[in-house]
Short mmCIF file of C-alpha atoms in Angstrom, two decimals:
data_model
loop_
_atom_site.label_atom_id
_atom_site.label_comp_id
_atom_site.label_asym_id
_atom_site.label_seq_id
_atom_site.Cartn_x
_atom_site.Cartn_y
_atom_site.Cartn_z
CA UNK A 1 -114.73 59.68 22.94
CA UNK A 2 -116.59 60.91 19.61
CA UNK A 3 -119.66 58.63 19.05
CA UNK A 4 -118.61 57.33 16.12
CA UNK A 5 -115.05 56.53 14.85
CA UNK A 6 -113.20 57.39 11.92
CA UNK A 7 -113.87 54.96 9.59
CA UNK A 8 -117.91 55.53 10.12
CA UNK A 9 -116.49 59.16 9.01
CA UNK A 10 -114.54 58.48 6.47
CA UNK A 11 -117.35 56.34 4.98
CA UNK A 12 -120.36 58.78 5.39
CA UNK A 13 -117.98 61.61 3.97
CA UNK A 14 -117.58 59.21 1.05
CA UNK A 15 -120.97 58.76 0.46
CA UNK A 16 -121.63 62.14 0.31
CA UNK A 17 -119.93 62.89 -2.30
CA UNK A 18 -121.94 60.73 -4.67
CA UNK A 19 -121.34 57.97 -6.85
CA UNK A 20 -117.88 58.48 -7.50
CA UNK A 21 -117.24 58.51 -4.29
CA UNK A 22 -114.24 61.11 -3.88
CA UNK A 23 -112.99 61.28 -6.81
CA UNK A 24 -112.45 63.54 -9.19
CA UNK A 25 -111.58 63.28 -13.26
CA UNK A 26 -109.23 60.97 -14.09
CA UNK A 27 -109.66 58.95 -11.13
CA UNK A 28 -107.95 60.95 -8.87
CA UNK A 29 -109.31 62.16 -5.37
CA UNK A 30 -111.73 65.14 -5.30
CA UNK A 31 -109.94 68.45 -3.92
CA UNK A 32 -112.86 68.86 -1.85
CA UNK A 33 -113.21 66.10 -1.09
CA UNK A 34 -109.40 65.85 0.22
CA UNK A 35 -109.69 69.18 1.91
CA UNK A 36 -112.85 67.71 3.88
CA UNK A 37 -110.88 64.31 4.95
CA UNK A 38 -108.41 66.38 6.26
CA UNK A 39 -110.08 68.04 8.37
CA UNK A 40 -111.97 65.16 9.72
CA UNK A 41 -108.95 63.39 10.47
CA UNK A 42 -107.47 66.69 12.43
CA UNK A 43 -110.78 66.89 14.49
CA UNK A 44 -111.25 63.48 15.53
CA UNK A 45 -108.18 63.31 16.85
CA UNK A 46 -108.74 66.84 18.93
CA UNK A 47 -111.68 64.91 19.98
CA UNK A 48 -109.57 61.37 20.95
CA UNK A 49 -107.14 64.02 23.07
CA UNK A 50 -104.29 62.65 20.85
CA UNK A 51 -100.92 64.39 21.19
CA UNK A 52 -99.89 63.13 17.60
CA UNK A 53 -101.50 62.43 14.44
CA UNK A 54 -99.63 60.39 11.91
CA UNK A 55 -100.51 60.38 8.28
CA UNK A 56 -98.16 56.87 6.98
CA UNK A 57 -98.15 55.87 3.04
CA UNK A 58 -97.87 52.80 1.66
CA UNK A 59 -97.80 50.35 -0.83
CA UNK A 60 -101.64 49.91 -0.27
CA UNK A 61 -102.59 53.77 0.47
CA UNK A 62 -102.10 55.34 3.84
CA UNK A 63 -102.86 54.61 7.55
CA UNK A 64 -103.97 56.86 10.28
CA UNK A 65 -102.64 56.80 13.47
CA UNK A 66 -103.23 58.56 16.52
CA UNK A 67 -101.01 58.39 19.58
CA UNK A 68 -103.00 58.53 22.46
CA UNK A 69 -102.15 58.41 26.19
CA UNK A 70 -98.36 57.46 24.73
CA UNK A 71 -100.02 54.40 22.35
CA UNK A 72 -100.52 54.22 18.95
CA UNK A 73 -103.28 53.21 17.30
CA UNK A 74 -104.73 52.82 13.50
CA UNK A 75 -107.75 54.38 12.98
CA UNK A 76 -108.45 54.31 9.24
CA UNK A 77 -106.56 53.03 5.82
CA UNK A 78 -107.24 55.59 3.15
CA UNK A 79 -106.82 54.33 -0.74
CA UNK A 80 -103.96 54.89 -2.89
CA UNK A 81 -105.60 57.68 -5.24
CA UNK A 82 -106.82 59.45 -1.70
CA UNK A 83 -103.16 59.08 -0.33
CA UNK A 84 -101.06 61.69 -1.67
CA UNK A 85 -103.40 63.88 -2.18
CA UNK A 86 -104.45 63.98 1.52
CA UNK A 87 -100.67 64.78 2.10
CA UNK A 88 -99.97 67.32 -0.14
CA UNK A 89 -103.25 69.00 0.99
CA UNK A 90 -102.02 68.94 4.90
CA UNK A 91 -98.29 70.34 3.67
CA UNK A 92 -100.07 72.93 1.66
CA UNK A 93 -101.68 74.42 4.75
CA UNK A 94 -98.61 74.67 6.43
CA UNK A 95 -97.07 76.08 3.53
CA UNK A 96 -94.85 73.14 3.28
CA UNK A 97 -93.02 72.48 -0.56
CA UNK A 98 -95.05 70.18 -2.85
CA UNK A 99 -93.14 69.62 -5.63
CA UNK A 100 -90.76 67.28 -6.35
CA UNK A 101 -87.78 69.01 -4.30
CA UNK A 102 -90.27 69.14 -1.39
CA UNK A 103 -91.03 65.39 -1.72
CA UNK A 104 -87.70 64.23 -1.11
CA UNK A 105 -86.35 66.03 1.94
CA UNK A 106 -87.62 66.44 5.60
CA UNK A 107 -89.60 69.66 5.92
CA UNK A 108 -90.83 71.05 9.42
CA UNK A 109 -94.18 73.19 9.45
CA UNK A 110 -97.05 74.87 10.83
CA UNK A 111 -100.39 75.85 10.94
CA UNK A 112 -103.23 76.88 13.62
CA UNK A 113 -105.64 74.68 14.14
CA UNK A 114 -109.47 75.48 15.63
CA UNK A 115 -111.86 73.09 16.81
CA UNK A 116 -114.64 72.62 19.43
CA UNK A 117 -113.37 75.86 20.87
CA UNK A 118 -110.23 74.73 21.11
CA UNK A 119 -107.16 76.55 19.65
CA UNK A 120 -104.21 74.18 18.74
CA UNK A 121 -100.62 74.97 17.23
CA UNK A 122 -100.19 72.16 14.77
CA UNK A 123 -96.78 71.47 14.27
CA UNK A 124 -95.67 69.17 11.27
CA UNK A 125 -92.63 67.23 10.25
CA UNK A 126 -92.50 65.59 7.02
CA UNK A 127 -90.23 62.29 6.36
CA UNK A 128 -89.42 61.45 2.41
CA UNK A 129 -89.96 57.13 2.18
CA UNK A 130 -90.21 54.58 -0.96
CA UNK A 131 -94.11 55.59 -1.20
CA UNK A 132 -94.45 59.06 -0.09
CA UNK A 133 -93.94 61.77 2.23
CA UNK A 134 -94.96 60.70 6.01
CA UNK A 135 -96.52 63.09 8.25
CA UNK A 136 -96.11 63.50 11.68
CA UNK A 137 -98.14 66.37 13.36
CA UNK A 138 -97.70 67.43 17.03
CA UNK A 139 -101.01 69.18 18.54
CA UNK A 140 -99.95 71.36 21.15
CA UNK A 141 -103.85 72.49 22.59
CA UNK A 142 -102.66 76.34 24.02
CA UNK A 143 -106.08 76.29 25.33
CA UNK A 144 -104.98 73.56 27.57
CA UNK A 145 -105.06 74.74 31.44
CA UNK A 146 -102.10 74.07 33.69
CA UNK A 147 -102.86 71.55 36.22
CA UNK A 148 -101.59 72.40 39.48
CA UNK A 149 -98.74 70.29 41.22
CA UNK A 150 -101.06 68.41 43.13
CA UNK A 151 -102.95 67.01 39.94
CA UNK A 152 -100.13 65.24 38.62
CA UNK A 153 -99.55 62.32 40.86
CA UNK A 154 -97.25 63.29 42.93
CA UNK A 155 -97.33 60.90 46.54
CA UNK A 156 -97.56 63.23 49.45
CA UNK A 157 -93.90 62.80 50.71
CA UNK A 158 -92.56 63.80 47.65
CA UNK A 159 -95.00 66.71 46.29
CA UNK A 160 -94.30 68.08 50.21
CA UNK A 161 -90.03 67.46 49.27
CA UNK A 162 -90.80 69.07 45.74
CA UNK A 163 -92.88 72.15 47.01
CA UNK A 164 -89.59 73.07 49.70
CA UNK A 165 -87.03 72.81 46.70
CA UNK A 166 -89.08 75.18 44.42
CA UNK A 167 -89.19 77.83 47.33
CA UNK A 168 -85.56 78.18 47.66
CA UNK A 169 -84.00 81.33 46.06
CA UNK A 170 -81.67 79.69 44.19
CA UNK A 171 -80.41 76.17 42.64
CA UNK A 172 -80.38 73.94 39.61
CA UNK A 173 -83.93 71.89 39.72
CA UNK A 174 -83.92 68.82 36.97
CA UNK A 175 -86.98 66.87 35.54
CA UNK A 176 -85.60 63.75 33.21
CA UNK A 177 -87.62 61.20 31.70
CA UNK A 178 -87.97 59.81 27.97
CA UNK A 179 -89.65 62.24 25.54
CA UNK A 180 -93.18 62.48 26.37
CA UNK A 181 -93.01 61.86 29.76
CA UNK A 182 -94.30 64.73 31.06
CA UNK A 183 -91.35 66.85 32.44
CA UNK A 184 -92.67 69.97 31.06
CA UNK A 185 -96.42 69.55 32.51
CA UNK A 186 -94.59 68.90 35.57
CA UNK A 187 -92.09 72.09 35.57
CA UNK A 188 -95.24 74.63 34.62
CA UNK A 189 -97.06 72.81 37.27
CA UNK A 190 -94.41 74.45 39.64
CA UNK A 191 -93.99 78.12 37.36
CA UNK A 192 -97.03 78.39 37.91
CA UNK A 193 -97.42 78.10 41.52
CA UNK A 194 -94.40 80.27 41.86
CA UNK A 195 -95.61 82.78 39.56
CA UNK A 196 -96.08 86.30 40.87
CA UNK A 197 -96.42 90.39 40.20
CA UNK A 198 -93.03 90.66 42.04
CA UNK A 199 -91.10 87.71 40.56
CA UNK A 200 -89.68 87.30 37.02
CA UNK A 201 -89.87 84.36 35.29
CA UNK A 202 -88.03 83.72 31.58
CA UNK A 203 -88.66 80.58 29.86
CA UNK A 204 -86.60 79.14 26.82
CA UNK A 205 -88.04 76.18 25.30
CA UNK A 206 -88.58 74.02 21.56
CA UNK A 207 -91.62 74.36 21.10
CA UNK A 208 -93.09 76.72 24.21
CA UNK A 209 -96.02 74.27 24.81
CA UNK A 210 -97.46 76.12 27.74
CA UNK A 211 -98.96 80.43 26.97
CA UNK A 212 -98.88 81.84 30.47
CA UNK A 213 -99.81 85.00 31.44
CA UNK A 214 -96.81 86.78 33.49
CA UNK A 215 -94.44 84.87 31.98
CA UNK A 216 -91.71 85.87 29.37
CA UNK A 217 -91.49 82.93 26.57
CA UNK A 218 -89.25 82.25 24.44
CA UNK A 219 -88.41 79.77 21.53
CA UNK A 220 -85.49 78.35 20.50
CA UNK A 221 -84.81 79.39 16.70
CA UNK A 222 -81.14 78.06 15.32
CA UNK A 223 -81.73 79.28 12.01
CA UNK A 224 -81.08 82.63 13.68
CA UNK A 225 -78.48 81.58 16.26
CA UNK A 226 -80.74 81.62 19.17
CA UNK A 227 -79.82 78.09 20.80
CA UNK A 228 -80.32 76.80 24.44
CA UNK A 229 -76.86 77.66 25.13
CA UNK A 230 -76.75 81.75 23.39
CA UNK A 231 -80.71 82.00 24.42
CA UNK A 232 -79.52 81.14 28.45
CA UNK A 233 -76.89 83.43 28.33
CA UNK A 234 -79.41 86.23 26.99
CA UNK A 235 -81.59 85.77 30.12
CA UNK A 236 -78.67 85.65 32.22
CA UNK A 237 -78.49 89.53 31.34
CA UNK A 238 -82.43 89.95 31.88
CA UNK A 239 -82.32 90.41 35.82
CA UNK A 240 -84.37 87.30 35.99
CA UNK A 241 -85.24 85.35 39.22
CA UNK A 242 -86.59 82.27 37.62
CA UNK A 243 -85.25 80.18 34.81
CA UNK A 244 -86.78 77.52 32.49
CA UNK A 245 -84.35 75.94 29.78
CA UNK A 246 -86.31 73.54 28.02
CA UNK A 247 -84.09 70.83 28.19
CA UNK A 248 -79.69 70.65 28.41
CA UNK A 249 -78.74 69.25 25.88
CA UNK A 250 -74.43 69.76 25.85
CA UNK A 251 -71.83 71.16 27.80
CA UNK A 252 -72.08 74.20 27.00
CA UNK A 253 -76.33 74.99 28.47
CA UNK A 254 -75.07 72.79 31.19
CA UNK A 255 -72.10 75.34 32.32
CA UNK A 256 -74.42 78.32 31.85
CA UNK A 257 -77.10 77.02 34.00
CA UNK A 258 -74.61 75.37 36.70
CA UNK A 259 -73.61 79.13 37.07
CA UNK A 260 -76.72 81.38 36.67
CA UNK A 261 -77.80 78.66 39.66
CA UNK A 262 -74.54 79.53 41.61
CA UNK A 263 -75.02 83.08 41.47
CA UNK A 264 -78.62 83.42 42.45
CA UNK A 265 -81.13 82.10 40.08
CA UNK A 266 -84.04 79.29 40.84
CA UNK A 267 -82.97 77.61 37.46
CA UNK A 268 -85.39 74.38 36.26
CA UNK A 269 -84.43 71.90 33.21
CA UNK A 270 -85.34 68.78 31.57
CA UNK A 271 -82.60 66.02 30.56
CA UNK A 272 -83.43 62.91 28.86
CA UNK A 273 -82.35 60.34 31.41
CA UNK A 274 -83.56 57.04 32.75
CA UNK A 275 -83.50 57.88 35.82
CA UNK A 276 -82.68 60.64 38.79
CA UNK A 277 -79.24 59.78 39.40
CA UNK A 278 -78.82 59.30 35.57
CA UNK A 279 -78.95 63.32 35.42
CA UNK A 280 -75.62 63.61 37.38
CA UNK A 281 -73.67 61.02 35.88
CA UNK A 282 -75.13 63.07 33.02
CA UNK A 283 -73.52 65.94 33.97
CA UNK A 284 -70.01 64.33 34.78
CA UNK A 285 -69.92 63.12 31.48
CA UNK A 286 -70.21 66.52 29.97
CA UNK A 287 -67.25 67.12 31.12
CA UNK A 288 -69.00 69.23 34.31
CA UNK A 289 -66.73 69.24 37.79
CA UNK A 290 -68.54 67.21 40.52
CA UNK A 291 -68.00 70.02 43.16
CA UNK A 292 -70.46 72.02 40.86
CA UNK A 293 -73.16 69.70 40.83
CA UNK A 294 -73.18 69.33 44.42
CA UNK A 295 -73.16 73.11 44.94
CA UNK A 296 -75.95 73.82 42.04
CA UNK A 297 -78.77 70.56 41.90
CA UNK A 298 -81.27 71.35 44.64
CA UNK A 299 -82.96 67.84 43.12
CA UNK A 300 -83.71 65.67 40.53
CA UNK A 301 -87.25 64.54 39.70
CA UNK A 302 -87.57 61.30 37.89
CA UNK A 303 -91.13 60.53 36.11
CA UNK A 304 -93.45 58.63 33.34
CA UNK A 305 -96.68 59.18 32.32
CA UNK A 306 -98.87 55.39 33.13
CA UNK A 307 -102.42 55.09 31.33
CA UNK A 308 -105.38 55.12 34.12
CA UNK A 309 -107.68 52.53 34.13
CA UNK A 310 -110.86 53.57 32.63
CA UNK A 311 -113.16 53.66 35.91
CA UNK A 312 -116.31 51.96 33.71
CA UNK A 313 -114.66 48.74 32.98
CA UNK A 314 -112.20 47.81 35.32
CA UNK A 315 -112.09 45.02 37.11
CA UNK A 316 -110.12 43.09 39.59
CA UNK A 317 -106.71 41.34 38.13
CA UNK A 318 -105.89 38.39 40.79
CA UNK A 319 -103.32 36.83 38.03
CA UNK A 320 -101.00 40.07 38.49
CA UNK A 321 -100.95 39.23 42.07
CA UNK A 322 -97.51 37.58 41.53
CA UNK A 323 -95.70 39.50 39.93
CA UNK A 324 -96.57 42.67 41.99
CA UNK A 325 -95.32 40.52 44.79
CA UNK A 326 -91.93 39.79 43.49
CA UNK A 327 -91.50 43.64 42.22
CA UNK A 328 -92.56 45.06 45.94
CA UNK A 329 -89.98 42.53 47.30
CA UNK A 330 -87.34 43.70 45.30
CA UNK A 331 -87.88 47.42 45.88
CA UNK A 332 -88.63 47.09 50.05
CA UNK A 333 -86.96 43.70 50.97
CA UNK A 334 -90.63 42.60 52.62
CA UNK A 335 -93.80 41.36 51.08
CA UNK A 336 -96.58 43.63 50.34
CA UNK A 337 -99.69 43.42 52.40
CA UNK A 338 -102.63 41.03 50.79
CA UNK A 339 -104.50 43.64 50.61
CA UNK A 340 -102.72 45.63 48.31
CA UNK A 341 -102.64 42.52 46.41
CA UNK A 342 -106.27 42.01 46.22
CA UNK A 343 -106.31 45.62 45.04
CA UNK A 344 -104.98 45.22 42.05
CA UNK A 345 -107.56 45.61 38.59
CA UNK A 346 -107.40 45.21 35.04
CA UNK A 347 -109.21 46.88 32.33
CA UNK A 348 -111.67 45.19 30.24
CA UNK A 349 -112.19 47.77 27.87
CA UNK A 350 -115.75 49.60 26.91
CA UNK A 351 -117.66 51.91 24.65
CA UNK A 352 -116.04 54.91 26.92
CA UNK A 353 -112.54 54.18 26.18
CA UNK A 354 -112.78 52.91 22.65
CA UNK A 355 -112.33 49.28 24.37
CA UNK A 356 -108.89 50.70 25.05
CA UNK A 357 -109.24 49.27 29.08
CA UNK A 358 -107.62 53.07 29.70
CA UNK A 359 -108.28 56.70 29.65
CA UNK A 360 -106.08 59.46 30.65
CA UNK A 361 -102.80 59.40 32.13
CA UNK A 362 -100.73 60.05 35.37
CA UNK A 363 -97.23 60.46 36.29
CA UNK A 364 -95.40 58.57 38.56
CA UNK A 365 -92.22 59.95 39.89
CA UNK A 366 -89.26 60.00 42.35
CA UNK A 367 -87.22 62.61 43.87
CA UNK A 368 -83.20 62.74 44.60
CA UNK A 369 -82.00 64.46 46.86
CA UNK A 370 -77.90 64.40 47.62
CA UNK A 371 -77.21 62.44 50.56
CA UNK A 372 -73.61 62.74 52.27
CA UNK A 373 -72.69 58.98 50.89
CA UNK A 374 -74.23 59.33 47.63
CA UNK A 375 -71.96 63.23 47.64
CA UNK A 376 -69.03 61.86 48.13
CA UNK A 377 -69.54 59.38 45.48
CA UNK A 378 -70.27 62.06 42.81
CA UNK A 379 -67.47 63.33 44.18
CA UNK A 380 -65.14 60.04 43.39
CA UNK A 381 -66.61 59.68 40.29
CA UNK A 382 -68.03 56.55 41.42
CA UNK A 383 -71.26 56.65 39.30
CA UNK A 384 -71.63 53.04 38.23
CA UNK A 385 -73.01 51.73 41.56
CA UNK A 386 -74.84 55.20 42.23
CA UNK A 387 -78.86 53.92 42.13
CA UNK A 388 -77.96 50.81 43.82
CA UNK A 389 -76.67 52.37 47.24
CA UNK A 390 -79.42 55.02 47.06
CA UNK A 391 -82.31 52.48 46.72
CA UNK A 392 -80.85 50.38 49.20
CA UNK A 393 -80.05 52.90 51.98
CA UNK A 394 -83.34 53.56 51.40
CA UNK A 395 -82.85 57.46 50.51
CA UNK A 396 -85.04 56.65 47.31
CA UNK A 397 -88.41 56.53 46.93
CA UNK A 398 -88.36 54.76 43.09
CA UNK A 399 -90.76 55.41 40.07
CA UNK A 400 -91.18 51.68 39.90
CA UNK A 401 -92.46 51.66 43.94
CA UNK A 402 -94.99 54.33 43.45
CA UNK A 403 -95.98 52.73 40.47
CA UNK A 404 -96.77 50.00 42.72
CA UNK A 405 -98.29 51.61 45.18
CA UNK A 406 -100.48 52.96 42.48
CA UNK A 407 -101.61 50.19 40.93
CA UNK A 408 -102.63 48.47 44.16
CA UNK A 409 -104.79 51.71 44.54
CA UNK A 410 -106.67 50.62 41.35
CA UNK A 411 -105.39 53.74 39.34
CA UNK A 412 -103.28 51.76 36.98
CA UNK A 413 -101.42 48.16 36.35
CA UNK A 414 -98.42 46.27 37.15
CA UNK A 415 -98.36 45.40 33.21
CA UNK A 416 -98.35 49.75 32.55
CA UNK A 417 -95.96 50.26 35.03
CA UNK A 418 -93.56 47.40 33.94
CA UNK A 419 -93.96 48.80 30.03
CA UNK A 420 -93.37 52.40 30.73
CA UNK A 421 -89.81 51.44 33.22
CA UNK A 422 -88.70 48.35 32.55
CA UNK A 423 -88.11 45.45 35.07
CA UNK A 424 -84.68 46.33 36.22
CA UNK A 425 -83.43 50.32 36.70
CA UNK A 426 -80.12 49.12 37.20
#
């Protein structure tokens, strides 16, 4: 964490500039001074590992928010007269419009982004509202180093189940979760222990977050016609081995990738889905035949991203020893051990994670694979009772169990795990 926070910034950048304090004639904020904010407020939140920075006007002036480790939080109000010129100033570098036709529609931008020998690709969407234009910016660090498979979480039974289904020469390999979950971490975690002189790997994605060496990237661009679905059937024709399609989003990616998997491609892709089985009932209702999907999905990882406790300040957490117990009962029919439940911590919150209680994040996940039962219910088209029979057979190993098993590890909490899945995954 930076040693001081943004308002102690904001402030001594204020006071720097003299008695009038940022502003320039008129009353209006200093372009210097403007220019300077913004680039505090860029860097600090390089330096709080943020994946978003939001710049929000107001009646009052603007907040500053930061997303970090999937929370929001305000860091700084700005005044009114600092507001929209602190906007305009961030559109201008990525040669957004400024004038009044900019300032009431949604523009997308970008810009590059340097800082503590970092290189970012800033990527900015602009939203028109009753007191301004509100900025979103994405900071996608492409100095950021892939962490290897065996970084992310993953429990041993299923990183050994994972490993097997990426080695196969063929098949359709899904990752679903919410946006932000991690799927793509978790899908160049595998590239890139597949990765090799003799194999070729194409990658279509919005935006390519990952720059790999020995890797062909693409991005999707439908200004110019170059969609998931007419980008897919490109690399169909580019005597690939490996496919990445960022995520399927309609029918149409789905049939292409069913098929480049049938005829000999190790083909991986996100879907936004609540769960594993939630990817094939997915698929059925895009219209895709069920005898496909049993010939093409190797498997179908499942996963969130839970904050870590911060290992300065936690502490044990005997008042969540309830309702870990009722949530292990649920998932394994028994009661947990006592001392998993004397495991369990909280986190107070300290100078090292901004009294946040956390710092960092790791996934937690489950894998699907097709038993005969749950096959010849895809093949029925009896979906609705699909995650029931496979938790109860026991055939899978939920996100909300190795949540669980987490937490009683001390990595995380019941409360994270509950707010990132939800009690039931019915």
């Amino acid at each position: 964490m930076p040693q001081q926070t943004l308002k102690q910034l904001y402030d001594d950048l204020r006071m720097s500039q003299g008695p009038k304090e940022g502003r320039g004639a008129g009353g209006s904020a200093d372009e210097a001074f403007v220019v300077k904010l913004a680039l505090v407020i860029l860097s600090y939140g390089v330096d709080v590992k943020a994946s978003d920075t939001h710049i929000e006007p107001s009646m009052t002036g603007a907040r500053i928010r930061y997303r970090i480790d999937g929370m929001l939080h305000e860091m700084l109000q700005v005044p009114p007269e600092i507001s929209e010129p602190l906007i305009r100033s961030v559109k201008l570098k990525s040669n957004m419009q400024t004038d009044m036709v900019g300032r009431s529609k949604p523009q997308d931008g970008r810009f590059d982004f340097e800082w503590g020998g970092r290189k970012l690709d800033m990527r900015l969407s602009s939203f028109p509202t009753l007191y301004g234009d509100v900025l979103t910016i994405r900071m996608l660090d492409r100095s950021a180093t892939l962490l290897a498979m065996e970084k992310l979480g993953f429990p041993d039974t299923i990183l050994k189940e994972f490993d097997r289904l990426i080695r196969r020469p063929n098949g359709l390999i899904l990752v679903t979760g919410p946006a932000n979950s991690g799927k793509t971490t978790t899908l160049y975690g595998a590239l890139n222990k597949l990765r090799s002189p003799r194999i070729k790997i194409v990658t279509l994605e919005d935006p390519v977050e990952y720059q790999v060496d020995g890797i062909d990237q693409a991005q999707i661009n439908p200004a110019v016609g170059l969609t998931f679905a007419t980008g897919l059937r490109a690399i169909l024709r580019q005597d690939a081995n490996i496919i990445l399609v960022g995520e399927i989003r309609d029918k149409e990616t789905a049939d292409i990738a069913i098929r480049a998997a049938l005829t000999g491609h190790l083909v991986f892709a996100t879907m936004h889905t609540r769960n594993s089985l939630g990817a094939t009932t997915r698929l059925i209702d895009m219209e895709i035949e069920p005898h496909l999907i049993l010939a093409a999905v190797s498997g179908v990882v499942a996963q969130r991203l839970v904050r870590v406790l911060c290992p300065k300040c936690k502490a044990p957490d005997p008042a969540a020893g309830k309702t870990f117990t009722r949530l292990w009962t649920q998932e394994t029919g028994s009661a947990p051990p006592e001392a998993m439940v004397a495991s369990l911590s909280r986190g107070v919150g300290c100078a090292a994670c901004n009294a946040m209680g956390y710092w960092g994040r790791m996934g937690i996940f489950e894998l699907l694979t097709l038993s005969d039962e749950l096959k010849q219910l895809i093949l029925e088209r009896q979906t609705t009772h699909l995650y029931r029979n496979a938790v109860s057979s026991g055939k899978l190993h939920t996100m909300v169990l190795d949540g669980l098993q987490k937490s009683s590890q001390g990595l995380t909490t019941v409360e994270e795990v509950l707010r990132v899945i939800g009690e039931s995954e019915e």
